[in-house]
PDB file of C-alpha atoms in Angstrom:
ATOM      1  CA  MET K 114     101.156 103.535 104.728  1.00 40.00           C
ATOM      2  CA  LYS K 115     103.789 104.814 107.045  1.00 40.00           C
ATOM      3  CA  LEU K 116     105.837 107.986 107.152  1.00 36.00           C
ATOM      4  CA  ASP K 117     103.157 110.633 107.044  1.00 42.00           C
ATOM      5  CA  ALA K 118     105.636 113.143 105.649  1.00 38.00           C
ATOM      6  CA  VAL K 119     105.687 111.368 102.308  1.00 38.00           C
ATOM      7  CA  ARG K 120     101.982 111.854 101.695  1.00 41.00           C
ATOM      8  CA  ARG K 121     101.381 114.935 103.761  1.00 39.00           C
ATOM      9  CA  ALA K 122     104.484 117.062 103.377  1.00 36.00           C
ATOM     10  CA  CYS K 123     102.606 118.894 100.692  1.00 39.00           C
ATOM     11  CA  ALA K 124     100.846 115.714  99.702  1.00 38.00           C
ATOM     12  CA  ALA K 125     103.843 113.826  98.414  1.00 38.00           C
ATOM     13  CA  LEU K 126     105.829 116.882  97.385  1.00 41.00           C
ATOM     14  CA  GLY K 127     109.014 115.035  98.084  1.00 38.00           C
ATOM     15  CA  GLY K 128     108.454 113.584 101.534  1.00 37.00           C
ATOM     16  CA  ALA K 129     111.077 115.235 103.698  1.00 31.00           C
ATOM     17  CA  ALA K 130     111.307 118.187 101.355  1.00 32.00           C
ATOM     18  CA  VAL K 131     110.235 121.447 102.923  1.00 31.00           C
ATOM     19  CA  LEU K 132     108.362 123.908 100.720  1.00 37.00           C
ATOM     20  CA  ALA K 133     110.475 126.997 100.415  1.00 33.00           C
ATOM     21  CA  ALA K 134     109.030 130.394  99.653  1.00 35.00           C
ATOM     22  CA  ALA K 135     108.133 130.922  96.017  1.00 36.00           C
ATOM     23  CA  PRO K 136     106.423 133.744  94.115  1.00 37.00           C
ATOM     24  CA  ALA K 137     102.723 133.841  94.861  1.00 38.00           C
ATOM     25  CA  LEU K 138     100.617 132.836  91.879  1.00 42.00           C
ATOM     26  CA  ALA K 139      96.923 132.553  91.269  1.00 46.00           C
ATOM     27  CA  ALA K 140      95.639 129.073  92.060  1.00 50.00           C
ATOM     28  CA  PRO K 141      94.223 127.142  89.097  1.00 58.00           C
ATOM     29  CA  PRO K 142      90.492 127.675  88.747  1.00 56.00           C
ATOM     30  CA  ALA K 143      88.110 124.866  89.631  1.00 57.00           C
ATOM     31  CA  PRO K 144      85.463 123.959  87.048  1.00 50.00           C
ATOM     32  CA  ASP K 145      81.724 124.321  87.592  1.00 49.00           C
ATOM     33  CA  GLY K 146      81.819 127.367  89.792  1.00 46.00           C
ATOM     34  CA  GLY K 147      84.549 126.177  92.117  1.00 56.00           C
ATOM     35  CA  ARG K 148      83.392 122.640  92.906  1.00 77.00           C
ATOM     36  CA  ALA K 149      86.011 120.008  92.138  1.00 91.00           C
ATOM     37  CA  PRO K 150      84.715 117.128  90.012  1.00 96.00           C
ATOM     38  CA  ASP K 151      84.252 113.542  91.106  1.00 97.00           C
ATOM     39  CA  LEU K 152      87.385 111.506  90.561  1.00 98.00           C
ATOM     40  CA  ASP K 153      88.239 107.820  90.271  1.00 99.00           C
ATOM     41  CA  ALA K 154      91.938 107.113  89.872  1.00 99.00           C
ATOM     42  CA  VAL K 155      94.853 104.791  90.455  1.00 98.00           C
ATOM     43  CA  LEU K 156      97.821 106.292  92.306  1.00 98.00           C
ATOM     44  CA  LEU K 157     101.235 104.834  91.549  1.00 98.00           C
ATOM     45  CA  HIS K 158     103.808 105.541  94.277  1.00 97.00           C
ATOM     46  CA  GLU K 159     107.507 105.144  93.516  1.00 98.00           C
ATOM     47  CA  SER K 160     110.399 106.031  95.797  1.00 98.00           C
ATOM     48  CA  MET K 161     114.139 105.461  95.915  1.00 98.00           C
ATOM     49  CA  ALA K 162     116.654 106.150  98.649  1.00 97.00           C
ATOM     50  CA  VAL K 163     120.381 105.491  98.928  1.00 96.00           C
ATOM     51  CA  SER K 164     121.524 105.000 102.512  1.00 95.00           C
ATOM     52  CA  ALA K 165     124.820 106.154 103.976  1.00 92.00           C
ATOM     53  CA  ASP K 166     126.189 102.625 103.645  1.00 95.00           C
ATOM     54  CA  GLY K 167     125.481 102.596  99.914  1.00 95.00           C
ATOM     55  CA  VAL K 168     122.359 100.433  99.923  1.00 97.00           C
ATOM     56  CA  THR K 169     119.647 101.486  97.467  1.00 98.00           C
ATOM     57  CA  ARG K 170     116.080 100.781  98.521  1.00 97.00           C
ATOM     58  CA  THR K 171     113.088 101.169  96.261  1.00 98.00           C
ATOM     59  CA  VAL K 172     109.369 101.021  96.990  1.00 97.00           C
ATOM     60  CA  THR K 173     106.563 100.786  94.441  1.00 96.00           C
ATOM     61  CA  TYR K 174     102.872 100.339  95.174  1.00 96.00           C
ATOM     62  CA  ARG K 175      99.456 101.366  93.903  1.00 97.00           C
ATOM     63  CA  GLU K 176      96.347 102.750  95.543  1.00 97.00           C
ATOM     64  CA  ARG K 177      92.791 103.200  94.356  1.00 98.00           C
ATOM     65  CA  MET K 178      91.236 106.598  94.962  1.00 98.00           C
ATOM     66  CA  VAL K 179      87.531 107.408  94.860  1.00 98.00           C
ATOM     67  CA  ARG K 180      86.638 111.078  95.395  1.00 98.00           C
ATOM     68  CA  ARG K 181      83.123 112.401  95.748  1.00 98.00           C
ATOM     69  CA  ASP K 182      81.598 115.435  97.416  1.00 97.00           C
ATOM     70  CA  GLY K 183      82.329 114.960 101.128  1.00 97.00           C
ATOM     71  CA  HIS K 184      84.160 111.633 100.701  1.00 98.00           C
ATOM     72  CA  VAL K 185      87.659 110.415  99.841  1.00 98.00           C
ATOM     73  CA  TRP K 186      88.410 106.693  99.768  1.00 98.00           C
ATOM     74  CA  ILE K 187      91.974 105.370  99.442  1.00 98.00           C
ATOM     75  CA  GLU K 188      92.799 101.672  99.389  1.00 97.00           C
ATOM     76  CA  ARG K 189      95.944  99.737  98.582  1.00 96.00           C
ATOM     77  CA  VAL K 190      95.857  97.687  95.390  1.00 95.00           C
ATOM     78  CA  PRO K 191      97.445  94.321  96.258  1.00 89.00           C
ATOM     79  CA  PRO K 192      99.468  92.410  93.680  1.00 85.00           C
ATOM     80  CA  SER K 193      98.019  89.203  92.300  1.00 78.00           C
ATOM     81  CA  GLY K 194      98.517  86.304  94.684  1.00 69.00           C
ATOM     82  CA  ALA K 195      99.008  88.597  97.663  1.00 64.00           C
ATOM     83  CA  LYS K 196      96.200  87.002  99.673  1.00 61.00           C
ATOM     84  CA  ARG K 197      97.720  83.536  99.346  1.00 55.00           C
ATOM     85  CA  ALA K 198     101.137  84.848 100.265  1.00 54.00           C
ATOM     86  CA  HIS K 199      99.730  86.631 103.296  1.00 52.00           C
ATOM     87  CA  ALA K 200      97.894  83.541 104.476  1.00 51.00           C
ATOM     88  CA  GLY K 201     101.057  81.458 104.245  1.00 52.00           C
ATOM     89  CA  GLY K 202     103.242  83.926 106.092  1.00 50.00           C
ATOM     90  CA  ALA K 203     101.117  86.473 107.849  1.00 48.00           C
ATOM     91  CA  HIS K 204     103.909  87.511 110.168  1.00 47.00           C
ATOM     92  CA  ALA K 205     106.863  87.401 107.807  1.00 42.00           C
ATOM     93  CA  HIS K 206     106.496  91.118 107.143  1.00 43.00           C
ATOM     94  CA  GLU K 207     107.220  92.037 110.745  1.00 43.00           C
ATOM     95  CA  GLY K 208     110.934  91.416 110.378  1.00 41.00           C
ATOM     96  CA  LEU K 209     111.051  93.361 107.131  1.00 37.00           C
ATOM     97  CA  ASP K 210     109.391  96.566 108.298  1.00 42.00           C
ATOM     98  CA  ALA K 211     112.587  98.080 109.649  1.00 39.00           C
ATOM     99  CA  ALA K 212     114.485  97.310 106.464  1.00 38.00           C
ATOM    100  CA  ARG K 213     112.101  98.730 103.912  1.00 39.00           C
ATOM    101  CA  THR K 214     111.487 102.318 102.947  1.00 39.00           C
ATOM    102  CA  PRO K 215     108.122 103.128 104.534  1.00 42.00           C
ATOM    103  CA  PRO K 216     105.180 103.790 102.242  1.00 48.00           C
ATOM    104  CA  SER K 217     103.167 106.917 102.473  1.00 46.00           C
ATOM    105  CA  ARG K 218     100.639 106.690 105.264  1.00 57.00           C
ATOM    106  CA  GLY K 219     102.459 107.816 108.302  1.00 40.00           C
ATOM    107  CA  GLY K 220     102.522 107.440 112.005  1.00 33.00           C
ATOM    108  CA  ALA K 221     103.470 104.824 114.528  1.00 30.00           C
ATOM    109  CA  HIS K 222     101.336 101.788 115.062  1.00 34.00           C
ATOM    110  CA  PRO K 223      99.018 101.696 118.059  1.00 37.00           C
ATOM    111  CA  ALA K 224     100.505  99.604 120.839  1.00 38.00           C
ATOM    112  CA  ALA K 225      98.224  96.694 120.020  1.00 37.00           C
ATOM    113  CA  ALA K 226      99.306  96.662 116.399  1.00 38.00           C
ATOM    114  CA  ALA K 227     102.937  96.267 117.417  1.00 37.00           C
ATOM    115  CA  ALA K 228     102.201  93.398 119.778  1.00 38.00           C
ATOM    116  CA  ASP K 229     103.233  89.856 118.944  1.00 42.00           C
ATOM    117  CA  ALA K 230     100.294  88.387 117.066  1.00 38.00           C
ATOM    118  CA  HIS K 231     101.399  84.914 118.128  1.00 38.00           C
ATOM    119  CA  ALA K 232     100.573  85.846 121.703  1.00 40.00           C
ATOM    120  CA  GLY K 233      96.899  85.734 120.780  1.00 38.00           C
ATOM    121  CA  HIS K 234      96.290  89.471 120.664  1.00 41.00           C
ATOM    122  CA  ARG K 235      94.174  90.463 117.680  1.00 59.00           C
ATOM    123  CA  HIS K 236      95.173  93.711 116.056  1.00 77.00           C
ATOM    124  CA  PHE K 237      93.951  95.999 113.320  1.00 82.00           C
ATOM    125  CA  ASP K 238      96.362  96.617 110.455  1.00 86.00           C
ATOM    126  CA  PHE K 239      96.007 100.330 109.761  1.00 86.00           C
ATOM    127  CA  ASP K 240      98.806 100.109 107.202  1.00 84.00           C
ATOM    128  CA  SER K 241      96.884  97.870 104.822  1.00 89.00           C
ATOM    129  CA  ALA K 242      93.341  99.027 105.606  1.00 95.00           C
ATOM    130  CA  ALA K 243      91.399 101.326 103.310  1.00 97.00           C
ATOM    131  CA  ARG K 244      91.040 104.886 104.573  1.00 98.00           C
ATOM    132  CA  HIS K 245      87.744 106.769 104.302  1.00 98.00           C
ATOM    133  CA  VAL K 246      87.886 110.503 104.998  1.00 98.00           C
ATOM    134  CA  THR K 247      84.636 112.450 105.277  1.00 98.00           C
ATOM    135  CA  ASN K 248      83.690 116.108 105.415  1.00 97.00           C
ATOM    136  CA  ASP K 249      80.226 116.767 106.805  1.00 96.00           C
ATOM    137  CA  GLY K 250      79.702 120.509 106.769  1.00 95.00           C
ATOM    138  CA  GLY K 251      83.280 121.141 107.832  1.00 95.00           C
ATOM    139  CA  ARG K 252      83.415 118.315 110.369  1.00 96.00           C
ATOM    140  CA  ILE K 253      86.253 116.021 109.311  1.00 97.00           C
ATOM    141  CA  GLY K 254      86.159 112.320 110.120  1.00 96.00           C
ATOM    142  CA  VAL K 255      88.335 109.341 109.269  1.00 97.00           C
ATOM    143  CA  GLU K 256      87.737 105.624 109.487  1.00 97.00           C
ATOM    144  CA  TYR K 257      89.750 102.603 108.384  1.00 97.00           C
ATOM    145  CA  VAL K 258      88.213  99.571 106.721  1.00 97.00           C
ATOM    146  CA  ASP K 259      89.533  96.001 106.781  1.00 95.00           C
ATOM    147  CA  ALA K 260      87.608  94.175 104.075  1.00 94.00           C
ATOM    148  CA  ALA K 261      89.032  90.766 105.008  1.00 92.00           C
ATOM    149  CA  GLN K 262      87.853  91.110 108.614  1.00 92.00           C
ATOM    150  CA  ARG K 263      84.775  93.133 107.606  1.00 95.00           C
ATOM    151  CA  THR K 264      85.630  95.697 110.246  1.00 94.00           C
ATOM    152  CA  VAL K 265      85.443  99.491 110.330  1.00 96.00           C
ATOM    153  CA  VAL K 266      87.462 101.407 112.920  1.00 95.00           C
ATOM    154  CA  ALA K 267      86.650 105.056 113.617  1.00 95.00           C
ATOM    155  CA  VAL K 268      89.633 107.147 114.694  1.00 95.00           C
ATOM    156  CA  PRO K 269      89.252 110.162 117.025  1.00 94.00           C
ATOM    157  CA  PRO K 270      90.976 113.438 116.099  1.00 95.00           C
ATOM    158  CA  ALA K 271      93.547 113.012 118.864  1.00 93.00           C
ATOM    159  CA  GLU K 272      94.816 109.854 117.139  1.00 92.00           C
ATOM    160  CA  TYR K 273      94.791 111.042 113.522  1.00 93.00           C
ATOM    161  CA  GLU K 274      98.559 111.423 113.355  1.00 90.00           C
ATOM    162  CA  THR K 275      99.120 107.997 114.883  1.00 89.00           C
ATOM    163  CA  THR K 276      97.300 106.350 111.998  1.00 90.00           C
ATOM    164  CA  GLY K 277      98.815 108.553 109.314  1.00 89.00           C
ATOM    165  CA  PHE K 278      96.129 111.184 108.738  1.00 93.00           C
ATOM    166  CA  ASP K 279      97.127 114.820 109.188  1.00 94.00           C
ATOM    167  CA  GLY K 280      93.587 116.108 109.649  1.00 94.00           C
ATOM    168  CA  SER K 281      93.596 118.126 106.410  1.00 96.00           C
ATOM    169  CA  TRP K 282      90.580 117.688 104.172  1.00 97.00           C
ATOM    170  CA  ASP K 283      92.278 119.556 101.318  1.00 96.00           C
ATOM    171  CA  ASN K 284      95.279 117.222 101.395  1.00 96.00           C
ATOM    172  CA  ALA K 285      93.008 114.189 101.261  1.00 97.00           C
ATOM    173  CA  PHE K 286      90.695 115.611  98.594  1.00 98.00           C
ATOM    174  CA  TYR K 287      93.193 117.222  96.207  1.00 97.00           C
ATOM    175  CA  ILE K 288      96.398 115.269  97.040  1.00 97.00           C
ATOM    176  CA  THR K 289      98.173 118.557  96.383  1.00 95.00           C
ATOM    177  CA  PRO K 290      95.821 121.419  97.314  1.00 94.00           C
ATOM    178  CA  PRO K 291      95.556 124.202  94.709  1.00 92.00           C
ATOM    179  CA  SER K 292      96.543 126.698  97.401  1.00 91.00           C
ATOM    180  CA  GLN K 293      99.967 125.066  97.624  1.00 90.00           C
ATOM    181  CA  LEU K 294     100.585 125.584  93.929  1.00 91.00           C
ATOM    182  CA  LYS K 295     100.762 129.302  94.657  1.00 87.00           C
ATOM    183  CA  ARG K 296     104.076 128.572  96.371  1.00 87.00           C
ATOM    184  CA  LEU K 297     105.563 126.941  93.276  1.00 91.00           C
ATOM    185  CA  ALA K 298     106.585 128.599  90.036  1.00 90.00           C
ATOM    186  CA  ALA K 299     104.391 127.836  87.032  1.00 89.00           C
ATOM    187  CA  GLN K 300     106.401 126.806  83.990  1.00 87.00           C
ATOM    188  CA  SER K 301     105.870 128.806  80.815  1.00 80.00           C
ATOM    189  CA  LYS K 302     105.445 125.675  78.723  1.00 79.00           C
ATOM    190  CA  PRO K 303     102.047 123.949  79.136  1.00 87.00           C
ATOM    191  CA  GLY K 304     101.814 120.330  80.175  1.00 93.00           C
ATOM    192  CA  PRO K 305     101.465 117.405  77.766  1.00 93.00           C
ATOM    193  CA  ALA K 306      97.658 117.622  77.635  1.00 92.00           C
ATOM    194  CA  PRO K 307      95.269 120.582  77.332  1.00 93.00           C
ATOM    195  CA  GLY K 308      94.527 122.163  80.693  1.00 94.00           C
ATOM    196  CA  THR K 309      97.682 120.841  82.354  1.00 96.00           C
ATOM    197  CA  ARG K 310     100.753 122.725  83.520  1.00 96.00           C
ATOM    198  CA  TRP K 311     103.987 121.956  85.315  1.00 96.00           C
ATOM    199  CA  TYR K 312     104.808 123.729  88.572  1.00 96.00           C
ATOM    200  CA  GLU K 313     108.317 123.614  89.982  1.00 95.00           C
ATOM    201  CA  GLN K 314     110.188 124.631  93.107  1.00 92.00           C
ATOM    202  CA  THR K 315     113.806 124.416  94.159  1.00 91.00           C
ATOM    203  CA  VAL K 316     114.109 123.345  97.784  1.00 88.00           C
ATOM    204  CA  GLY K 317     117.031 124.704  99.770  1.00 84.00           C
ATOM    205  CA  ALA K 318     116.275 123.511 103.289  1.00 79.00           C
ATOM    206  CA  PRO K 319     119.329 122.221 105.191  1.00 78.00           C
ATOM    207  CA  ARG K 320     117.997 118.659 105.398  1.00 76.00           C
ATOM    208  CA  ALA K 321     116.212 118.572 102.036  1.00 78.00           C
ATOM    209  CA  GLN K 322     117.792 120.105  98.974  1.00 90.00           C
ATOM    210  CA  GLY K 323     116.337 119.283  95.595  1.00 95.00           C
ATOM    211  CA  THR K 324     113.410 119.971  93.304  1.00 95.00           C
ATOM    212  CA  ASN K 325     109.657 119.570  93.677  1.00 95.00           C
ATOM    213  CA  ARG K 326     107.579 119.266  90.491  1.00 95.00           C
ATOM    214  CA  VAL K 327     103.809 119.021  90.060  1.00 97.00           C
ATOM    215  CA  LEU K 328     101.884 118.400  86.836  1.00 97.00           C
ATOM    216  CA  TRP K 329      98.466 119.881  87.585  1.00 97.00           C
ATOM    217  CA  SER K 330      95.209 119.151  85.749  1.00 97.00           C
ATOM    218  CA  ASP K 331      92.646 121.947  85.820  1.00 96.00           C
ATOM    219  CA  ALA K 332      89.917 119.581  84.616  1.00 96.00           C
ATOM    220  CA  LEU K 333      90.492 116.985  87.337  1.00 97.00           C
ATOM    221  CA  GLN K 334      91.493 119.495  90.014  1.00 97.00           C
ATOM    222  CA  ALA K 335      94.234 117.070  90.971  1.00 98.00           C
ATOM    223  CA  PRO K 336      97.887 116.480  90.130  1.00 98.00           C
ATOM    224  CA  LEU K 337      98.769 113.972  87.430  1.00 98.00           C
ATOM    225  CA  VAL K 338     102.351 113.815  88.693  1.00 98.00           C
ATOM    226  CA  VAL K 339     103.948 114.882  91.977  1.00 97.00           C
ATOM    227  CA  GLU K 340     107.665 114.280  92.270  1.00 97.00           C
ATOM    228  CA  TYR K 341     110.706 115.195  94.304  1.00 96.00           C
ATOM    229  CA  ARG K 342     114.353 114.560  93.473  1.00 96.00           C
ATOM    230  CA  SER K 343     117.170 115.400  95.840  1.00 95.00           C
ATOM    231  CA  ALA K 344     120.037 117.505  94.575  1.00 94.00           C
ATOM    232  CA  ASP K 345     122.549 114.709  95.194  1.00 93.00           C
ATOM    233  CA  GLY K 346     120.397 112.082  93.480  1.00 93.00           C
ATOM    234  CA  HIS K 347     120.224 109.942  96.611  1.00 95.00           C
ATOM    235  CA  ALA K 348     116.462 110.232  97.058  1.00 96.00           C
ATOM    236  CA  SER K 349     113.458 110.514  94.793  1.00 96.00           C
ATOM    237  CA  ARG K 350     109.720 110.135  95.226  1.00 97.00           C
ATOM    238  CA  LYS K 351     107.035 110.178  92.592  1.00 98.00           C
ATOM    239  CA  LEU K 352     103.256 109.891  92.576  1.00 98.00           C
ATOM    240  CA  THR K 353     101.506 109.324  89.248  1.00 98.00           C
ATOM    241  CA  LEU K 354      97.718 109.669  89.017  1.00 98.00           C
ATOM    242  CA  THR K 355      95.900 107.798  86.258  1.00 98.00           C
ATOM    243  CA  PRO K 356      92.133 108.397  85.873  1.00 98.00           C
ATOM    244  CA  ALA K 357      90.098 105.199  86.165  1.00 98.00           C
ATOM    245  CA  PRO K 358      86.556 104.185  85.173  1.00 97.00           C
ATOM    246  CA  ARG K 359      83.868 105.535  87.450  1.00 97.00           C
ATOM    247  CA  ALA K 360      82.987 103.173  90.287  1.00 93.00           C
ATOM    248  CA  ASN K 361      79.624 101.461  89.850  1.00 92.00           C
ATOM    249  CA  ALA K 362      79.214 101.158  93.617  1.00 96.00           C
ATOM    250  CA  LEU K 363      80.739 103.597  96.077  1.00 98.00           C
ATOM    251  CA  PRO K 364      82.868 101.635  98.560  1.00 98.00           C
ATOM    252  CA  TRP K 365      81.677 103.466 101.674  1.00 98.00           C
ATOM    253  CA  ARG K 366      78.108 102.463 100.846  1.00 97.00           C
ATOM    254  CA  GLN K 367      79.023  98.770 101.023  1.00 96.00           C
ATOM    255  CA  LEU K 368      79.788  98.745 104.753  1.00 97.00           C
ATOM    256  CA  GLN K 369      76.333  98.208 106.241  1.00 95.00           C
ATOM    257  CA  SER K 370      77.103  94.646 107.353  1.00 96.00           C
ATOM    258  CA  TYR K 371      80.593  95.428 108.672  1.00 96.00           C
ATOM    259  CA  THR K 372      81.395  95.401 112.382  1.00 95.00           C
ATOM    260  CA  ARG K 373      82.149  98.880 113.690  1.00 95.00           C
ATOM    261  CA  LYS K 374      84.691  99.347 116.435  1.00 93.00           C
ATOM    262  CA  ALA K 375      86.425 102.199 118.216  1.00 90.00           C
ATOM    263  CA  TYR K 376      90.122 102.933 117.952  1.00 90.00           C
ATOM    264  CA  ALA K 377      90.481 102.385 121.691  1.00 88.00           C
ATOM    265  CA  ASP K 378      89.482  98.738 121.252  1.00 85.00           C
ATOM    266  CA  TYR K 379      92.913  98.079 119.747  1.00 82.00           C
ATOM    267  CA  LEU K 380      95.031  99.757 122.399  1.00 74.00           C
ATOM    268  CA  ASP K 381      96.723  97.833 125.194  1.00 62.00           C
TER     269      ASP K 381
END
């Protein structure tokens, strides 16, 4: 959940890739008079990077997304056996963080989260916590939920970037906002399913040269694929959205018994 650019530089449009100017196009229409539909989905994130010393690093992980009017819930999907592995080596990951390619939620840890857990200082793991973004009449809020500790931490706007949230409701709700598709060129050939279409853009920024591609679904009002590939083949990032069965219980309505804390409680 690190490196905010990967999710929020155009909502995974290639991480470090900068959107260059492209012909303005009409944004895809939303169904039902402009209101985007509810959405339950699994997001598969895949990235590859080749370092200057020739080492190839890959990252693959999944997230669950639940989207309703005024709410977006994103939580990491752990692999089977992850809880046992975490219990047996809760701090083994600390030495690996610098070596791995960061996942998509960005920002530095709060000071408390970087502290040595063995020193007795409890911390909140924003990287693995679920993120709940709300929009109440234009007022944006974000909170992080640790199900294992049954704790909810509200984050003030001044600290959004620190925890990996860019403050954009459209980025959270649509992943790739329809307005950003106007800056990409629609391909003449439709996508693989009715109501889908590929959008593409060549990026020529000095530090990011390559291609952004988005497979947009008009019905879902969300991208089915968002990918970036560098011109030299040394970096690639891909997000694949797969619709999932509708949630029987909305996760943010299951938090009544959770302890609620402020972000400041975890700062040194």
